Coordinates of C-alpha atoms in Angstrom, one line a residue:
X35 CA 262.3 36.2 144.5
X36 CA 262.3 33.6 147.0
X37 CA 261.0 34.2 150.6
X38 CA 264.5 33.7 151.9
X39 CA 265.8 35.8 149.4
X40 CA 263.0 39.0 150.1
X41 CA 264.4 38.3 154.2
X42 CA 267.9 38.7 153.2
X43 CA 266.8 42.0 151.1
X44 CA 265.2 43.2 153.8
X45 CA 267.5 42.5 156.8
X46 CA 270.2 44.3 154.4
X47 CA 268.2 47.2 153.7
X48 CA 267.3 47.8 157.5
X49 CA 270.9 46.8 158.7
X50 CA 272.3 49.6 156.4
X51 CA 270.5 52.5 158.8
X52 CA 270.4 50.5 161.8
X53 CA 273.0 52.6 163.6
X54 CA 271.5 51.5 167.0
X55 CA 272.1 47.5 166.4
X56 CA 275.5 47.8 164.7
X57 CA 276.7 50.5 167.9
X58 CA 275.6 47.8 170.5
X59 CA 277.8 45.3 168.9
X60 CA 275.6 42.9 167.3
X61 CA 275.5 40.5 164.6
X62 CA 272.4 39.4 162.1
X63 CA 273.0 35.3 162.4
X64 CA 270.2 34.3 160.2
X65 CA 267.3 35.8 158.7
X66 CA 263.9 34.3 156.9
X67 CA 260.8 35.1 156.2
X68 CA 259.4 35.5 159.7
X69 CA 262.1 34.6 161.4
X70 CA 265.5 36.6 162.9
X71 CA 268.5 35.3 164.4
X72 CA 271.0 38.1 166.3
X73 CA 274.2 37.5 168.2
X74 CA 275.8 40.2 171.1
X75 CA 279.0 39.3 172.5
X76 CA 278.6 40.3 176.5
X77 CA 281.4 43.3 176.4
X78 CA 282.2 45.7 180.0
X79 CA 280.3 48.1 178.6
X80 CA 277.2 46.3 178.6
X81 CA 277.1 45.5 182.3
X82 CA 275.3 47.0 185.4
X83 CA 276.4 47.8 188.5
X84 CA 275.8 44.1 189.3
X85 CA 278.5 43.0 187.1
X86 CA 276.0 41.2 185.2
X87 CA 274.5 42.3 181.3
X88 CA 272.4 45.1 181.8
X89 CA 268.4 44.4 181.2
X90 CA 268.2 46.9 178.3
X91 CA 271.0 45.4 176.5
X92 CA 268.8 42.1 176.5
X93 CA 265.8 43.6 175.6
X94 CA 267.7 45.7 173.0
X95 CA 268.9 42.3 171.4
X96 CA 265.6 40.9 171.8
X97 CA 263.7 43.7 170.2
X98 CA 266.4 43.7 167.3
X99 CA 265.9 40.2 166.3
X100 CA 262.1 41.2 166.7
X101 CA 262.3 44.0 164.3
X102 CA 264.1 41.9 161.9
X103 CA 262.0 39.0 161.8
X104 CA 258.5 41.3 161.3
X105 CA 260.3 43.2 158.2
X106 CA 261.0 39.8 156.7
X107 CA 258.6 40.4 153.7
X108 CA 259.5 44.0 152.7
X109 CA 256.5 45.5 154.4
X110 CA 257.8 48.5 156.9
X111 CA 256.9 47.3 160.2
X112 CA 256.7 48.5 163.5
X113 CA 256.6 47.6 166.9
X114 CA 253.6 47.9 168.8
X115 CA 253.8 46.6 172.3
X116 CA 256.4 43.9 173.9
X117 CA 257.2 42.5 176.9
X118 CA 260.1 40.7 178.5
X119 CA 260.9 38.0 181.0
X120 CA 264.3 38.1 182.7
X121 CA 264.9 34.6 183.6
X122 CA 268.9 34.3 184.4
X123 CA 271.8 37.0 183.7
X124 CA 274.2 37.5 181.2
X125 CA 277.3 37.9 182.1
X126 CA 280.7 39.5 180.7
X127 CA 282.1 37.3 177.8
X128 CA 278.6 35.6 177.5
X129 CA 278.0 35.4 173.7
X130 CA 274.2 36.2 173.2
X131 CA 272.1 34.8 170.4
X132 CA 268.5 36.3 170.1
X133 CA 266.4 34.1 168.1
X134 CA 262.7 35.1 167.0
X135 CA 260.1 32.9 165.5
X136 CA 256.8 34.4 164.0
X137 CA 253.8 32.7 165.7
X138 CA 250.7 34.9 164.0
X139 CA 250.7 37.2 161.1
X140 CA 247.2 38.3 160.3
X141 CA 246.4 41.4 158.0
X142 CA 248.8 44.3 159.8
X143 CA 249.3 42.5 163.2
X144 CA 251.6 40.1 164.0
X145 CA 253.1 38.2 167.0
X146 CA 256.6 37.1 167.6
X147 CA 258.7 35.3 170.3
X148 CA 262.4 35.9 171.2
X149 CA 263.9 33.9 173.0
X150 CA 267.7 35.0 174.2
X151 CA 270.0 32.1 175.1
X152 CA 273.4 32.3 176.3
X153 CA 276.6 29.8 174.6
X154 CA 275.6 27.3 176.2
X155 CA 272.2 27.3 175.3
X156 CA 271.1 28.6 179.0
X157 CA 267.7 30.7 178.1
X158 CA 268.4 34.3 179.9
X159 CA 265.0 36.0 178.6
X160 CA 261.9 35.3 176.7
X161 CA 260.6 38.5 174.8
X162 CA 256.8 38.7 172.9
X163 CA 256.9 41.5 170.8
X164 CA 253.9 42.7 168.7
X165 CA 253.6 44.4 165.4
X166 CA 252.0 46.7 163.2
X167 CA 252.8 46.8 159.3
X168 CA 252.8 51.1 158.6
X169 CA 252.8 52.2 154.8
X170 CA 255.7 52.0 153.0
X171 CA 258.4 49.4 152.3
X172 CA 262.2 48.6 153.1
X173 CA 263.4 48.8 149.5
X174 CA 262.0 48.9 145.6
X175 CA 260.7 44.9 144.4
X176 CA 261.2 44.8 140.4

């Protein structure tokens, strides 16, 4: 199995009980071994009393593409610790694409970056989200 392949396992595997992901409306884009790509379409439902996308709905899209970018290689993997910058809003209609790139993986820890652009390529946050492979893996390698 090819690393690509082993990603595309894995993303179906956890997509399959991520009720959380699909109920928030979002898409898996493109997934490899390290590497996550999710969309959101801004709905009403996902705005503040700002008229503007609610911070948690970002970081939720964030921390989604996060999640599937550390399971990449069929190792259960958890989040340990992130952080977000908001750098300019979403708003309703915006089509979201979270995109995160693996920058370390050594022994259980890794480090990721998510960066969350809008359509028109506008960067709206920049998320660092660490991990921590647990026991256990997302489905059964022949």
């Amino acid at each position: 199995m090819t690393p690509k392949e082993r990603a595309e396992r894995s993303a179906a595997a956890m997509w399959s009980g991520d009720n959380a992901s699909k109920w928030a409306g979002m898409e898996i884009a493109r997934v490899d071994e390290g590497l996550a790509v999710l969309e959101l379409t801004v709905a009403a439902h996902h705005c503040n009393g700002h008229g503007i996308c609610h911070g948690g709905v970002t970081f939720m899209l964030a921390d989604s593409a996060f999640a599937f970018a550390c399971n990449s290689r069929n190792q259960s993997t958890v989040a340990q610790h992130n952080v977000i910058s908001y750098i300019a809003p979403g708003h309703l209609g915006d089509r979201l694409t979270a995109t995160a790139t693996e920058l370390s993986l050594t022994g259980r820890s890794g480090i990721y970056d998510v960066k969350v652009t809008n359509q028109d390529g506008r960067t709206i946050a920049e998320f660092r989200g660490m991990s921590r492979a647990i026991k256990g893996h997302l489905f059964d390698e022949d």
